[in-house]
Short mmCIF file of C-alpha atoms and ligand atoms in Angstrom, two decimals:
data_model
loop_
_atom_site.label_atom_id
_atom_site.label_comp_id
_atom_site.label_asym_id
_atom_site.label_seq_id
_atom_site.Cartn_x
_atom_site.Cartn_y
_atom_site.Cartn_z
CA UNK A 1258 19.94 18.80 -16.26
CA UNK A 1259 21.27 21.24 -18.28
CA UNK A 1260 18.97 24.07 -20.39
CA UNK A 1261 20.18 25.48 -23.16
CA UNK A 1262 18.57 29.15 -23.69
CA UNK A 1263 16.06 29.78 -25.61
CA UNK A 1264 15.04 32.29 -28.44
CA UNK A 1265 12.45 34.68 -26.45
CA UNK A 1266 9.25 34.89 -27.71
CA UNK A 1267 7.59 37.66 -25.63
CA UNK A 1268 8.13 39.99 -23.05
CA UNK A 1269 5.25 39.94 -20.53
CA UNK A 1270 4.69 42.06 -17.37
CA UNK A 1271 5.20 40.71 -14.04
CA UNK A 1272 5.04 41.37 -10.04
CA UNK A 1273 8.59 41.28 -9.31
CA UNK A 1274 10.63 41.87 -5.27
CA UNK A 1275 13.73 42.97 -4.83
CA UNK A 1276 14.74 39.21 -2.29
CA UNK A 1277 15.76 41.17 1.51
CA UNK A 1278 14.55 44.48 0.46
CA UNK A 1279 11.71 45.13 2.30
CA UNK A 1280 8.62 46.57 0.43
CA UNK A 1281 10.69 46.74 -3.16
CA UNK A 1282 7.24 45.32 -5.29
CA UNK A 1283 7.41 46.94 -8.67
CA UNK A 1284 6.55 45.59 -12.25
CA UNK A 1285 8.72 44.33 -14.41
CA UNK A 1286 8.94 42.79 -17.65
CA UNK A 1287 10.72 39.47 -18.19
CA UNK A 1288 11.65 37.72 -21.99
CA UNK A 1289 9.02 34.71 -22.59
CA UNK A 1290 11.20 31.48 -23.45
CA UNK A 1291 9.73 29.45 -26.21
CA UNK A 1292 8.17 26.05 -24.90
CA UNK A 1293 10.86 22.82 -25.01
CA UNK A 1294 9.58 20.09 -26.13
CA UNK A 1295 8.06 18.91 -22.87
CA UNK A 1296 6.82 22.32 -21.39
CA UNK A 1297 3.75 24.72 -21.97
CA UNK A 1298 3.13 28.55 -21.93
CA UNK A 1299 0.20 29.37 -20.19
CA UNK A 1300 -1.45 32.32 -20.09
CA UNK A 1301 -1.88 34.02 -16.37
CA UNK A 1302 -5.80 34.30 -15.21
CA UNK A 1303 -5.42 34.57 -11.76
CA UNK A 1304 -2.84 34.26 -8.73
CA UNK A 1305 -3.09 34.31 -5.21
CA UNK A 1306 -1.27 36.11 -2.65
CA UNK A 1307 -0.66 34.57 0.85
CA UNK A 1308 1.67 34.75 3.78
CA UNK A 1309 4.63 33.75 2.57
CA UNK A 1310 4.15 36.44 -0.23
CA UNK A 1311 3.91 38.77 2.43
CA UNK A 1312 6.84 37.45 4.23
CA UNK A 1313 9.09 38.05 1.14
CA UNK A 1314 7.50 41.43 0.47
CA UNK A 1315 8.75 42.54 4.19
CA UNK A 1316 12.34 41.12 3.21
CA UNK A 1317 12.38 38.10 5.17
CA UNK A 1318 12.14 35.44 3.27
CA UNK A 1319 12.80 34.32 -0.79
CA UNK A 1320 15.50 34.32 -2.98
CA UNK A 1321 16.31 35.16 -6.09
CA UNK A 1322 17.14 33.07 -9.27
CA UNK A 1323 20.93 32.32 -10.15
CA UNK A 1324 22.09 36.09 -11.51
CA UNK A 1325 19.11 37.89 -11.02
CA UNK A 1326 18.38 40.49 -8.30
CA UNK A 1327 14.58 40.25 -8.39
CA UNK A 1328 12.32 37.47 -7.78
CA UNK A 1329 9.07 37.56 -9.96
CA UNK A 1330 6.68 36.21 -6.99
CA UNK A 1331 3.23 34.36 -7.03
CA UNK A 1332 3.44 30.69 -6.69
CA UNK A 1333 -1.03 29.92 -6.05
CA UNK A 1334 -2.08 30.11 -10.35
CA UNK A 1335 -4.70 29.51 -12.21
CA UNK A 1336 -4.29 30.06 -16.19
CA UNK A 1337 -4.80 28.64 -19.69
CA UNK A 1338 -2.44 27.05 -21.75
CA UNK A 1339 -1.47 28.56 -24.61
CA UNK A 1340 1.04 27.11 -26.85
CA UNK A 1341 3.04 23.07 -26.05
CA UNK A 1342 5.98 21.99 -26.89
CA UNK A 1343 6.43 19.17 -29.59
CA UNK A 1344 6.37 16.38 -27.36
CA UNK A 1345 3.56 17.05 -25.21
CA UNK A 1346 0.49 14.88 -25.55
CA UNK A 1347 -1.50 15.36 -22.83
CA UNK A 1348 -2.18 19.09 -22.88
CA UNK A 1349 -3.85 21.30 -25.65
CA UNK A 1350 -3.95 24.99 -26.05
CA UNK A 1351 -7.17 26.03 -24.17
CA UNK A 1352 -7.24 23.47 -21.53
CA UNK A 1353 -7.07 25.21 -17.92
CA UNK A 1354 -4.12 24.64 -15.49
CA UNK A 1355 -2.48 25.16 -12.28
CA UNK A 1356 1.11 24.49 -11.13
CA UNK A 1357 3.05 23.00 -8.52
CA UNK A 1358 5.66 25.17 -6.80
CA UNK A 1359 8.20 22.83 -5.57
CA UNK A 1360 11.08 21.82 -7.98
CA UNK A 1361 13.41 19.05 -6.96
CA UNK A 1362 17.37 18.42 -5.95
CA UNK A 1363 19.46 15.49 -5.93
CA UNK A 1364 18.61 13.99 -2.67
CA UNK A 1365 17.40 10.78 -2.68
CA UNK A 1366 13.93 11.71 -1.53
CA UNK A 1367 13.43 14.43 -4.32
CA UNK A 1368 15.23 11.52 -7.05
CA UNK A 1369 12.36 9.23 -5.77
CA UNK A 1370 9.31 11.76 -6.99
CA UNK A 1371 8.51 13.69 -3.52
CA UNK A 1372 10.30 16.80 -4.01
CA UNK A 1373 7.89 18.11 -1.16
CA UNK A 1374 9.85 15.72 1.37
CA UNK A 1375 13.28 17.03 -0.05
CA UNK A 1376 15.62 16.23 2.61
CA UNK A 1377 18.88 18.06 1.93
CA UNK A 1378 16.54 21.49 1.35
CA UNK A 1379 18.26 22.30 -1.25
CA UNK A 1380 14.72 22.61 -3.53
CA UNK A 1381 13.55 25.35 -5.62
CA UNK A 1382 10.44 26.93 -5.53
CA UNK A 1383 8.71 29.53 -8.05
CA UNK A 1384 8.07 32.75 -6.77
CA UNK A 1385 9.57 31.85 -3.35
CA UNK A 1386 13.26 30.29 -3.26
CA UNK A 1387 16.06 30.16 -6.64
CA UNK A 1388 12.91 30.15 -9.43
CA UNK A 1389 10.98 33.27 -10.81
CA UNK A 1390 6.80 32.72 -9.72
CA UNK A 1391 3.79 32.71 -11.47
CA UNK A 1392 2.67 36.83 -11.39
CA UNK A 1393 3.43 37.37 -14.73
CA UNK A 1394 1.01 37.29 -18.20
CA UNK A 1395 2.78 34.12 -19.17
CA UNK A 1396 4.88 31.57 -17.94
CA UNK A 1397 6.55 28.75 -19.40
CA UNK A 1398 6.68 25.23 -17.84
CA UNK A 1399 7.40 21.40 -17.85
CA UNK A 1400 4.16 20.10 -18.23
CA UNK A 1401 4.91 17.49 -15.49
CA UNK A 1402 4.65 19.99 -13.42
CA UNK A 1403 0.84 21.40 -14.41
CA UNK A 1404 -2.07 20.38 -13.15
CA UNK A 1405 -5.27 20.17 -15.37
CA UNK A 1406 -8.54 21.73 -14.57
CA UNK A 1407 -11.81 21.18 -15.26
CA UNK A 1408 -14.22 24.48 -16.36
CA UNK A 1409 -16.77 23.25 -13.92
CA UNK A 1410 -14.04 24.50 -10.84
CA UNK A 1411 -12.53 27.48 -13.00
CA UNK A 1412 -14.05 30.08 -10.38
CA UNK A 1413 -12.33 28.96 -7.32
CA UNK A 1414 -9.27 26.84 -9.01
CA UNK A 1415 -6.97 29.83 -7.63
CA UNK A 1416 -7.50 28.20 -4.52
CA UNK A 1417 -6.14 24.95 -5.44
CA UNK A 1418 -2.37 25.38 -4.49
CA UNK A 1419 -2.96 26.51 -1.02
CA UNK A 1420 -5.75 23.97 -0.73
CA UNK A 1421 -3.17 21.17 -1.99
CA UNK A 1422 -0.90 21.90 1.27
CA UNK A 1423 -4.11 21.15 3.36
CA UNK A 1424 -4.49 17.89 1.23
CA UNK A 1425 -1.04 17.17 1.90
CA UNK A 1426 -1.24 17.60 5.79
CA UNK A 1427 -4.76 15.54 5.79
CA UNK A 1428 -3.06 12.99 3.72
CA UNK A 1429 0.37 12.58 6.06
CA UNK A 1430 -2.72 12.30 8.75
CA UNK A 1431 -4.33 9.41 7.17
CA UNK A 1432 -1.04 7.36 5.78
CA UNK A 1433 0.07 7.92 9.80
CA UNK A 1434 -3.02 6.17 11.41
CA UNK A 1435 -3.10 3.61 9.17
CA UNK A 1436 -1.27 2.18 12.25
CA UNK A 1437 -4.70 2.28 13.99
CA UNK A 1438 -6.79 -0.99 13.11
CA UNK A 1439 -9.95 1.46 14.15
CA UNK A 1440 -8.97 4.90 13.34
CA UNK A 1441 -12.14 6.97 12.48
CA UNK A 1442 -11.85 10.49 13.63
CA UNK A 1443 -15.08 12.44 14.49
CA UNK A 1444 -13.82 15.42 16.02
CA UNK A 1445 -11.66 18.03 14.61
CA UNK A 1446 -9.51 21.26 15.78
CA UNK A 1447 -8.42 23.65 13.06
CA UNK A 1448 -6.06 26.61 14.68
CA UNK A 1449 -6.69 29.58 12.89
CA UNK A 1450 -8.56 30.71 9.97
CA UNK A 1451 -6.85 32.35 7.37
CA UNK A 1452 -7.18 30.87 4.26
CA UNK A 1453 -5.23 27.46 4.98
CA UNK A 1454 -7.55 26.79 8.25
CA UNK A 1455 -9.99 27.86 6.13
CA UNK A 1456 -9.60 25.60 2.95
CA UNK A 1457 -8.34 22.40 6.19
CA UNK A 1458 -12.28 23.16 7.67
CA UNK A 1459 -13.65 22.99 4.26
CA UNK A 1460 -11.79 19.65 3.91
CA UNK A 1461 -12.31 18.05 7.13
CA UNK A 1462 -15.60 19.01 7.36
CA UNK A 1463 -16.76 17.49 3.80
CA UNK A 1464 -15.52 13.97 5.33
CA UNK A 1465 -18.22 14.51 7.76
CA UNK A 1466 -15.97 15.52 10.44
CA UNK A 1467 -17.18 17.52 13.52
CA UNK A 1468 -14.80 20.49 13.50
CA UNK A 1469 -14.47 23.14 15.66
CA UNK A 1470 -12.10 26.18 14.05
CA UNK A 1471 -10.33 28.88 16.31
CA UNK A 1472 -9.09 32.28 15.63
CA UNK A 1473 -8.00 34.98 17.89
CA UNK A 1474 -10.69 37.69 16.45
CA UNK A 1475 -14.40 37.27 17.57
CA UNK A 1476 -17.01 36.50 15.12
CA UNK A 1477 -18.85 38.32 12.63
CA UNK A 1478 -15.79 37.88 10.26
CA UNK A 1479 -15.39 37.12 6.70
CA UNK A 1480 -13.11 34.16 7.98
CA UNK A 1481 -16.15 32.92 10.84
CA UNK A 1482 -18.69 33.30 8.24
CA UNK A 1483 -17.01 31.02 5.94
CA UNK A 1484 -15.92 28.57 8.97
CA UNK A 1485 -19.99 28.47 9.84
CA UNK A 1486 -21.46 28.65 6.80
CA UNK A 1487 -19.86 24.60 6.26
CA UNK A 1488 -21.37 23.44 9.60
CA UNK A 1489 -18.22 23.94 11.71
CA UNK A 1490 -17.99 25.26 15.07
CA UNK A 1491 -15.93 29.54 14.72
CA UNK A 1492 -14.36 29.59 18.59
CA UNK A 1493 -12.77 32.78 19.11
CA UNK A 1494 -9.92 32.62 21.31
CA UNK A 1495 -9.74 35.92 23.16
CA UNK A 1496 -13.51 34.23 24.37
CA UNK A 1497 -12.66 30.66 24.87
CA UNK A 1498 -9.10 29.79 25.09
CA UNK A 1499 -8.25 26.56 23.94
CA UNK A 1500 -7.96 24.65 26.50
CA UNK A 1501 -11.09 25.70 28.11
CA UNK A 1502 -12.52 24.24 24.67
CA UNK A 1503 -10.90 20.82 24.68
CA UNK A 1504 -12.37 20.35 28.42
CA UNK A 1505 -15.66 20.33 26.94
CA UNK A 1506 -14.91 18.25 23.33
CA UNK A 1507 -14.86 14.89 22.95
CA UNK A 1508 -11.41 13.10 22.23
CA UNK A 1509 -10.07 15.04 19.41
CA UNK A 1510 -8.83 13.02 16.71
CA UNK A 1511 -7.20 15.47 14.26
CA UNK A 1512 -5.32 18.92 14.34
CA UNK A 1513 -4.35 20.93 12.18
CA UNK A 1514 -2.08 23.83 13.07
CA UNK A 1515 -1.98 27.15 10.77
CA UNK A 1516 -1.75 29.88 13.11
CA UNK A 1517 2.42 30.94 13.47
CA UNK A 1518 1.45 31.23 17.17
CA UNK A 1519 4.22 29.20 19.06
CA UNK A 1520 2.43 28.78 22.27
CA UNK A 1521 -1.00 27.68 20.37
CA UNK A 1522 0.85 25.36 18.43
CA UNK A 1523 2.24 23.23 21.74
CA UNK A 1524 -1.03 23.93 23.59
CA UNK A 1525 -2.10 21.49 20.87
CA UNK A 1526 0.37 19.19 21.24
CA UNK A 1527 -1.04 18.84 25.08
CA UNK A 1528 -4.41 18.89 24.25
CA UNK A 1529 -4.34 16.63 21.30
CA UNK A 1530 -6.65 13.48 22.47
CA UNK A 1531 -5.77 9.76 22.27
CA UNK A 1532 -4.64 8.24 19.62
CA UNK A 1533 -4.84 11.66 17.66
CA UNK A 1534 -2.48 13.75 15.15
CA UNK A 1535 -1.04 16.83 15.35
CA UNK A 1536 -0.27 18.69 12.06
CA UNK A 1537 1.77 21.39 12.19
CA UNK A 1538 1.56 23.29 8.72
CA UNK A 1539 2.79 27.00 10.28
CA UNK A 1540 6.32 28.25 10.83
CA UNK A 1541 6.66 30.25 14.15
CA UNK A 1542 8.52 33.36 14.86
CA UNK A 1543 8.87 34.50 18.00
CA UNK A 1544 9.70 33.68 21.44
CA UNK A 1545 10.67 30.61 22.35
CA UNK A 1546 11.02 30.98 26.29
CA UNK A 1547 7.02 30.08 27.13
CA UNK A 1548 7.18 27.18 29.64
CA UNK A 1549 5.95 24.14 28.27
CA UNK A 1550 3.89 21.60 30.22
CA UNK A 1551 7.03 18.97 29.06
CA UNK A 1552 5.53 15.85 31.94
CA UNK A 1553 1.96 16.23 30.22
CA UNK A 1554 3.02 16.34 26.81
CA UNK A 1555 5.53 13.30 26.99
CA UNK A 1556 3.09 11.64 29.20
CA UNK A 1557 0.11 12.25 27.02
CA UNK A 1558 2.13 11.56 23.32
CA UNK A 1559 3.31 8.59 25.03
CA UNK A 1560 0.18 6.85 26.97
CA UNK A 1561 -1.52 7.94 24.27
CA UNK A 1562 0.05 7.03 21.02
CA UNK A 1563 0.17 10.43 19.61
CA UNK A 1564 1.70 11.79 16.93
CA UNK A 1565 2.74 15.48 16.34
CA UNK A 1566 3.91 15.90 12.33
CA UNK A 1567 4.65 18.86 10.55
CA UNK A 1568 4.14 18.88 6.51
CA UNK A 1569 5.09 21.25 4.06
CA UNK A 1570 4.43 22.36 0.00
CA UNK A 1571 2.20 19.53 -1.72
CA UNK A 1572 2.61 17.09 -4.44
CA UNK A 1573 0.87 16.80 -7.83
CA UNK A 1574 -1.46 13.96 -5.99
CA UNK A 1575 -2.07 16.52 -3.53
CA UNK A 1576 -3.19 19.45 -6.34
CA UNK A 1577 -5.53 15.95 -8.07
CA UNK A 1578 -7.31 15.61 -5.10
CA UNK A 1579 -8.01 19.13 -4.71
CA UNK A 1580 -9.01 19.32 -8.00
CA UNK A 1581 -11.81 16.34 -6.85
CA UNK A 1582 -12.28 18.62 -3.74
CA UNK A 1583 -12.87 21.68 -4.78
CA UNK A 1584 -15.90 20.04 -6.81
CA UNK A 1585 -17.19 18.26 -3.72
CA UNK A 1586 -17.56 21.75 -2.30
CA UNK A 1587 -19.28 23.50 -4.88
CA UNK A 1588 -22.00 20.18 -4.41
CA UNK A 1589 -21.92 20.46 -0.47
CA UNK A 1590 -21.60 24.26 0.20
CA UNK A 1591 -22.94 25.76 -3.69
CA UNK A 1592 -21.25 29.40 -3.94
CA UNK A 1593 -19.29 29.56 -1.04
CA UNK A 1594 -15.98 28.87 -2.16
CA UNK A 1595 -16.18 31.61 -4.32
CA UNK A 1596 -17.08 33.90 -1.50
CA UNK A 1597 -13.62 33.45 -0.01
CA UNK A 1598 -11.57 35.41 -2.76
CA UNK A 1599 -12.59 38.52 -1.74
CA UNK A 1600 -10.51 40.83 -3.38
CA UNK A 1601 -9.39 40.99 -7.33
CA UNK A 1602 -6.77 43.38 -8.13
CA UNK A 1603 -5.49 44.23 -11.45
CA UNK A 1604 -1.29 43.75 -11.84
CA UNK A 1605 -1.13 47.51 -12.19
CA UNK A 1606 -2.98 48.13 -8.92
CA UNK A 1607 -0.98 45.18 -7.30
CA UNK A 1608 2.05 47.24 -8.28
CA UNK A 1609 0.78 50.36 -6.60
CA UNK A 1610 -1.17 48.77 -3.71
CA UNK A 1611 2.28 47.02 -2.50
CA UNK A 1612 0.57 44.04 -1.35
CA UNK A 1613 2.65 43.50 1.62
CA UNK A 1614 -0.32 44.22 4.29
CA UNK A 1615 -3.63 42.02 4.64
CA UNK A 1616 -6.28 43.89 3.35
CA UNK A 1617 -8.75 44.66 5.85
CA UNK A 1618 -11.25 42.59 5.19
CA UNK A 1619 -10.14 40.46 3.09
CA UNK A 1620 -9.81 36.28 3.29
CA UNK A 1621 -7.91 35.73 0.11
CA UNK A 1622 -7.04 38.50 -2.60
CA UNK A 1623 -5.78 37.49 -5.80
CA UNK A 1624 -4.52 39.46 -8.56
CA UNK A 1625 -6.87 39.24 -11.68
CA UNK A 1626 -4.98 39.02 -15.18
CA UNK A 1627 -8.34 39.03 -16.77
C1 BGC B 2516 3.60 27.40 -0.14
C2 BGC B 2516 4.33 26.07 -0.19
C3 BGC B 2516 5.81 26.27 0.09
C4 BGC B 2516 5.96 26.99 1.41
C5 BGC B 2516 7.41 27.21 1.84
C6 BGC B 2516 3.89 28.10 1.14
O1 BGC B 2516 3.28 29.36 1.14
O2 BGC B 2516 2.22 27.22 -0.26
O3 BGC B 2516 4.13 25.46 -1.45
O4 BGC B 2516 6.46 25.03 0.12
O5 BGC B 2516 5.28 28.23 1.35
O6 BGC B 2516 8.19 27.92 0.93
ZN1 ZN B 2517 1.60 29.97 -0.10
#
């Protein structure tokens, strides 16, 4: 589709990387396009920062758009809109927003409306890969790709992109075991909790699952708190390895993997139960010599009938039912979501802070546009 460049209407400030140059966060300032006819500006009230932030921050991952060195970064937002273009209907300056990240290509799974199952790769995503993110005071986009927000969830709607990838993964689990006349999964594994196994124990939990969520550090954390204060089970790992846990659970239905630990992710694979799924939502680094128990795995997926699927980004139906979610939590568990952004920076502290370390302490830190 071709663009045709706009008149600026703005320059706004923004959180900007220098793609492979590790620790190069500085501000910026960027023009502000004028909305097309189908897009929005929004005005910036919050974004998140998570791993793959601090992946690109060390150099190792993102890309810049098409003749630009830097990448403006931030792809978890929360803002108001602020001006539409002619043809939008469905969106009015004021209403609150979030975005998808994702943008498609020409494959034929993209073409068909899942640009989070692109199968070429050859995507775009803001603030990560080819498209500037969402760190800036105001950002222009299709309004296809916004999600609306109710005020009730305005606290915690920061939350709703990296809660939308745990919808996602729950979703893939569900639309998989379909193939199960009696699926009905009572008992859960989350690996790790960061934010992601965080937001999956939230999830998993508020269908009334039993869910027991492991982490390498011992409790009292912020992360165990959280994981506890829901009704799940925090198992620290350097206490109870894994499988020393799954000896003593029933048949566990459902994982979800969001640790980046290689050999955690294929102990799960082993220790998944019967007729169970495996999500794999982390990318691994590392080595890849561990033995693997190969005979049990193959022997388990196979008497079994288990599946092992990895998921990535989220669609908009992902972002709606996280929208649905994130209300369900504030009924079940008043005030907690909230408790997990722990840290609010401003963009000029951001700047000089370098965000490129976890903060210690800290579950989720956003930076606070006001
Ligand atoms: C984002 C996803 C994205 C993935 C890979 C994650 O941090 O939440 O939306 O697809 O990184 O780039
Ligand atoms: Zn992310």
């Amino acid at each position: 589709m071709a663009r045709t460049a706009r008149a600026a209407i703005d320059e706004v400030s923004a959180l900007a990387v220098y793609p492979g140059n590790p620790h190069s966060v500085h501000l910026t300032s960027i023009p502000l396009a004028a909305p097309g006819p189908h897009e929005a500006v929004v005005k910036v009230r919050q974004v998140g920062i998570c791993g793959t932030d601090r992946e690109i921050i060390e150099g190792k991952f993102g890309t810049p758009p098409p003749g630009s060195q830097e990448l403006i970064l931030g792809h978890e937002v929360f803002g108001v809109v602020e001006a539409v273009g002619s043809e939008v209907g469905n969106l009015s300056p004021g209403d609150y927003v979030s975005a998808t990240v994702r943008r498609p290509d020409d494959c034929a799974f993209c073409q068909a409306g899942q640009p989070d199952m692109c199968q070429s790769l050859g995507y775009v995503e803001r603030g990560i890969i080819g498209l500037h993110g969402f760190m800036a005071e105001r950002i222009v986009d299709r309004v296809e790709n916004l999600v609306p927000v109710p005020a009730a969830i305005a606290s915690t709607a920061v939350l709703l992109e990296p809660l939308s990838v745990v919808e996602k993964a729950v979703r893939q689990a569900d639309l998989i075991q379909r193939r199960m006349a009696a699926w009905q999964p009572k008992t859960a594994v989350v690996l790790g909790a960061g934010p992601i196994g965080i937001l999956g124990t939230f999830l998993l939990r508020s269908r009334g699952l039993e869910v027991y969520t492991l982490a390498r550090t011992p409790a009292p954390t912020p992360n165990a708190s959280l994981v506890t204060a829901c009704g799940a089970h925090y198992v620290s790992t350097t206490k109870t390895p894994f499988r020393e846990l799954a000896g003593s659970l029933p048949n566990i239905d459902i994982i979800i993997e969001a640790t980046g630990f290689g050999p955690l992710a294929f102990d799960a694979m082993d220790l998944l139960g019967n007729n169970g799924v495996l999500v794999w939502l982390s990318i691994i680094g590392g080595d890849d010599r561990s033995p693997l128990p190969y005979s049990s795995i193959l022997r388990g997926h196979v008497l079994g009938n288990k599946v092992t699927v990895g998921s990535v980004n989220s669609s908009k139906e992902d972002f709606t039912l996280g929208v649905a979610d994130l209300a369900k939590f504030e009924v079940l568990w008043p005030g907690l979501i909230e408790t997990m952004i722990t840290h609010r920076l401003e963009l000029e502290e951001a700047a000089e802070a370098g965000i490129g370390h976890v903060i210690p302490g800290s579950v989720k830190t956003v930076i606070d546009f006001g």
